[in-house]
Amino acid sequence: MNGRRPFLVAFLLTAAVWAGVAVPWALTDHEPAPAEPGPGASAGPNIAAEGRSRAAGRQALGLAWSSTWSATVPEGTDVPDRALGAGRCSALFTWATGRSAVPRGTATAAFTLTAPEDRGLVVRSLRVVKGRALPPPKGTDVECLGAVDPGVPTSMERWGRLNLDRPRDLKVSRTAGPGATVGGLIETSTTDCSCQWWIEAEVWEGTKRRTIRIDDAGAPFTLAPPVAGIGTPAQGGALKYGATDVALAREGTAAGRPSQALSVSASRLLAGDGQEMWMVADREVPEVDRLTANLDVPGAVCRRAERRLVADGALPAGRAAYAVSVTDPSAREDLERVVDVSLKVRKTVREGPPPQGYGCYPAQWGLQSNDGQSAGSVRLSRDTPHLPVLTGEPVQLLRETDTPATSTLFFTVEAWGTDETEYHFTLDVTVEDASGKRTHRTVDDAGRPFVLAARPDGMAPRHEKYAYYENGHKVG
């Protein structure tokens, strides 16, 4: 080479850490920020110099069962029914982000930083950078309660929170060896900025300090001020007891403060530790086989399989526990209530071939359900349009720090019949305070009736078409 070493510049594309993640630009202190793509333009390939750190980032749905994700989908786009309801947050998030939905109030970014192959990386700080101002989004508001991103490993660390209204450096200390990767989750919030944004990470590569831009697969992230929540306070009340996430939508953006009126919600509880899971599906769900490939992990497989089936539209069968939450933001001193709950039931017979039956049974399996706190139980076995569950049930509303006064009741429903039988029902709930004032609410499953498929009398685990045991073997 006659003593000369030409500098090689190449296009680098990092293997996606999660589906849909591409490589944003890596910048030095002396390099200008990349030009923002014009309207409708794709991000295109990202350029990074060889021997420098690389970054990958994308939007993330949520961090925990208690998190809420909200966004506004542009006007002229109707949210499909398949993306709404219990257990559908992942479907709604994928659908909405694919249509350039703008997060409201708070956005979460999942990212990784990869060190050069020949030297390590030390991350010293993160800061949020405000980009071009955007007009406030108009369209359909969408929301997920209890949103957890299934594409983010549970081992991913939360690095902290940033604020577009008061930008400041977030001091951190993270290291990665040569060619290794370090990553995490970062939340960014705003109360009044409708704008583009990205994150700049200050890193040291050996003795050189660099600034690396973290964005959304080469394009800036977006964020707009928060809007009034779609879900009622009571809808989040049962999440701590094992209820699945809920995906909601509202036509037209709504601002303002949440309502102070009494609210009531109901949700089916997912199976807990040591509890069996029975469900039926219209089709075979191959993803369940992948989840149950390692059946020697008691207490984990059944819950994961149930969430996968719920997200796919499968129905609980035979027996299910439900939680009714009552929340009164205006309650001050009078916290005693009396609650009546009854079901409005419609019996149906499904058409087409028999459903696919799924059962998952923990090691040391025995017939049990998560109804240990149940205040009542009913059995569905024939046409019963009106079925009382709880009558004159006393409750005490409890107020935790910075939360409305809430109480949650539990009841169990059993459904028996032929393979083709289903029971669709809503709840009539009446709440009476100490003064005798009665408030009536009709409660459903995020806009649809609850559905419980029948389970033939005498059905045992061996009769399931797909029966899994968390002790290392499979039947069916």
mmCIF file of N, CA, C and O in Angstrom, residues 357 361 455-467 469 475:
data_model
loop_
_atom_site.group_PDB
_atom_site.id
_atom_site.type_symbol
_atom_site.label_atom_id
_atom_site.label_comp_id
_atom_site.label_asym_id
_atom_site.label_seq_id
_atom_site.Cartn_x
_atom_site.Cartn_y
_atom_site.Cartn_z
ATOM 1 N N GLY A 357 -59.311 -26.689 21.219
ATOM 2 C CA GLY A 357 -59.252 -26.570 22.666
ATOM 3 C C GLY A 357 -57.824 -26.536 23.176
ATOM 4 O O GLY A 357 -56.978 -27.337 22.760
ATOM 5 N N TYR A 361 -51.470 -26.693 32.199
ATOM 6 C CA TYR A 361 -51.590 -27.142 33.572
ATOM 7 C C TYR A 361 -50.229 -27.103 34.254
ATOM 8 O O TYR A 361 -49.288 -27.752 33.797
ATOM 9 N N ARG A 455 -67.712 -25.654 28.421
ATOM 10 C CA ARG A 455 -66.804 -26.780 28.568
ATOM 11 C C ARG A 455 -67.666 -27.982 28.948
ATOM 12 O O ARG A 455 -68.364 -27.958 29.960
ATOM 13 N N PRO A 456 -67.647 -29.020 28.138
ATOM 14 C CA PRO A 456 -68.543 -30.158 28.400
ATOM 15 C C PRO A 456 -68.329 -30.738 29.797
ATOM 16 O O PRO A 456 -67.202 -30.800 30.307
ATOM 17 N N ASP A 457 -69.428 -31.146 30.442
ATOM 18 C CA ASP A 457 -69.338 -31.755 31.773
ATOM 19 C C ASP A 457 -68.406 -32.957 31.744
ATOM 20 O O ASP A 457 -68.407 -33.756 30.801
ATOM 21 N N GLY A 458 -67.591 -33.082 32.777
ATOM 22 C CA GLY A 458 -66.692 -34.220 32.873
ATOM 23 C C GLY A 458 -65.413 -34.071 32.076
ATOM 24 O O GLY A 458 -64.592 -34.983 32.055
ATOM 25 N N MET A 459 -65.225 -32.917 31.423
ATOM 26 C CA MET A 459 -64.019 -32.722 30.626
ATOM 27 C C MET A 459 -62.785 -32.752 31.532
ATOM 28 O O MET A 459 -62.733 -32.095 32.555
ATOM 29 N N ALA A 460 -61.809 -33.533 31.153
ATOM 30 C CA ALA A 460 -60.553 -33.630 31.894
ATOM 31 C C ALA A 460 -59.424 -33.130 31.000
ATOM 32 O O ALA A 460 -59.582 -33.039 29.782
ATOM 33 N N PRO A 461 -58.261 -32.836 31.555
ATOM 34 C CA PRO A 461 -57.156 -32.323 30.735
ATOM 35 C C PRO A 461 -56.818 -33.200 29.541
ATOM 36 O O PRO A 461 -56.440 -32.694 28.490
ATOM 37 N N ARG A 462 -56.949 -34.508 29.662
ATOM 38 C CA ARG A 462 -56.562 -35.376 28.552
ATOM 39 C C ARG A 462 -57.480 -35.216 27.345
ATOM 40 O O ARG A 462 -57.154 -35.671 26.249
ATOM 41 N N HIS A 463 -58.639 -34.569 27.526
ATOM 42 C CA HIS A 463 -59.549 -34.385 26.407
ATOM 43 C C HIS A 463 -59.249 -33.129 25.593
ATOM 44 O O HIS A 463 -59.864 -32.901 24.555
ATOM 45 N N GLU A 464 -58.334 -32.290 26.064
ATOM 46 C CA GLU A 464 -57.989 -31.099 25.295
ATOM 47 C C GLU A 464 -57.262 -31.503 24.016
ATOM 48 O O GLU A 464 -56.455 -32.432 24.012
ATOM 49 N N LYS A 465 -57.554 -30.793 22.951
ATOM 50 C CA LYS A 465 -56.825 -31.063 21.710
ATOM 51 C C LYS A 465 -55.353 -30.723 21.878
ATOM 52 O O LYS A 465 -54.470 -31.435 21.397
ATOM 53 N N TYR A 466 -55.088 -29.603 22.566
ATOM 54 C CA TYR A 466 -53.714 -29.209 22.864
ATOM 55 C C TYR A 466 -53.611 -29.015 24.374
ATOM 56 O O TYR A 466 -54.123 -28.035 24.911
ATOM 57 N N ALA A 467 -53.015 -29.968 25.053
ATOM 58 C CA ALA A 467 -52.861 -29.898 26.504
ATOM 59 C C ALA A 467 -51.374 -29.868 26.846
ATOM 60 O O ALA A 467 -50.612 -30.715 26.383
ATOM 61 N N TYR A 469 -48.369 -29.432 29.944
ATOM 62 C CA TYR A 469 -48.071 -29.527 31.365
ATOM 63 C C TYR A 469 -46.711 -28.890 31.632
ATOM 64 O O TYR A 469 -45.761 -29.127 30.893
ATOM 65 N N VAL A 475 -49.341 -33.452 25.998
ATOM 66 C CA VAL A 475 -50.349 -34.421 25.598
ATOM 67 C C VAL A 475 -51.188 -33.773 24.511
ATOM 68 O O VAL A 475 -51.602 -32.622 24.636
#
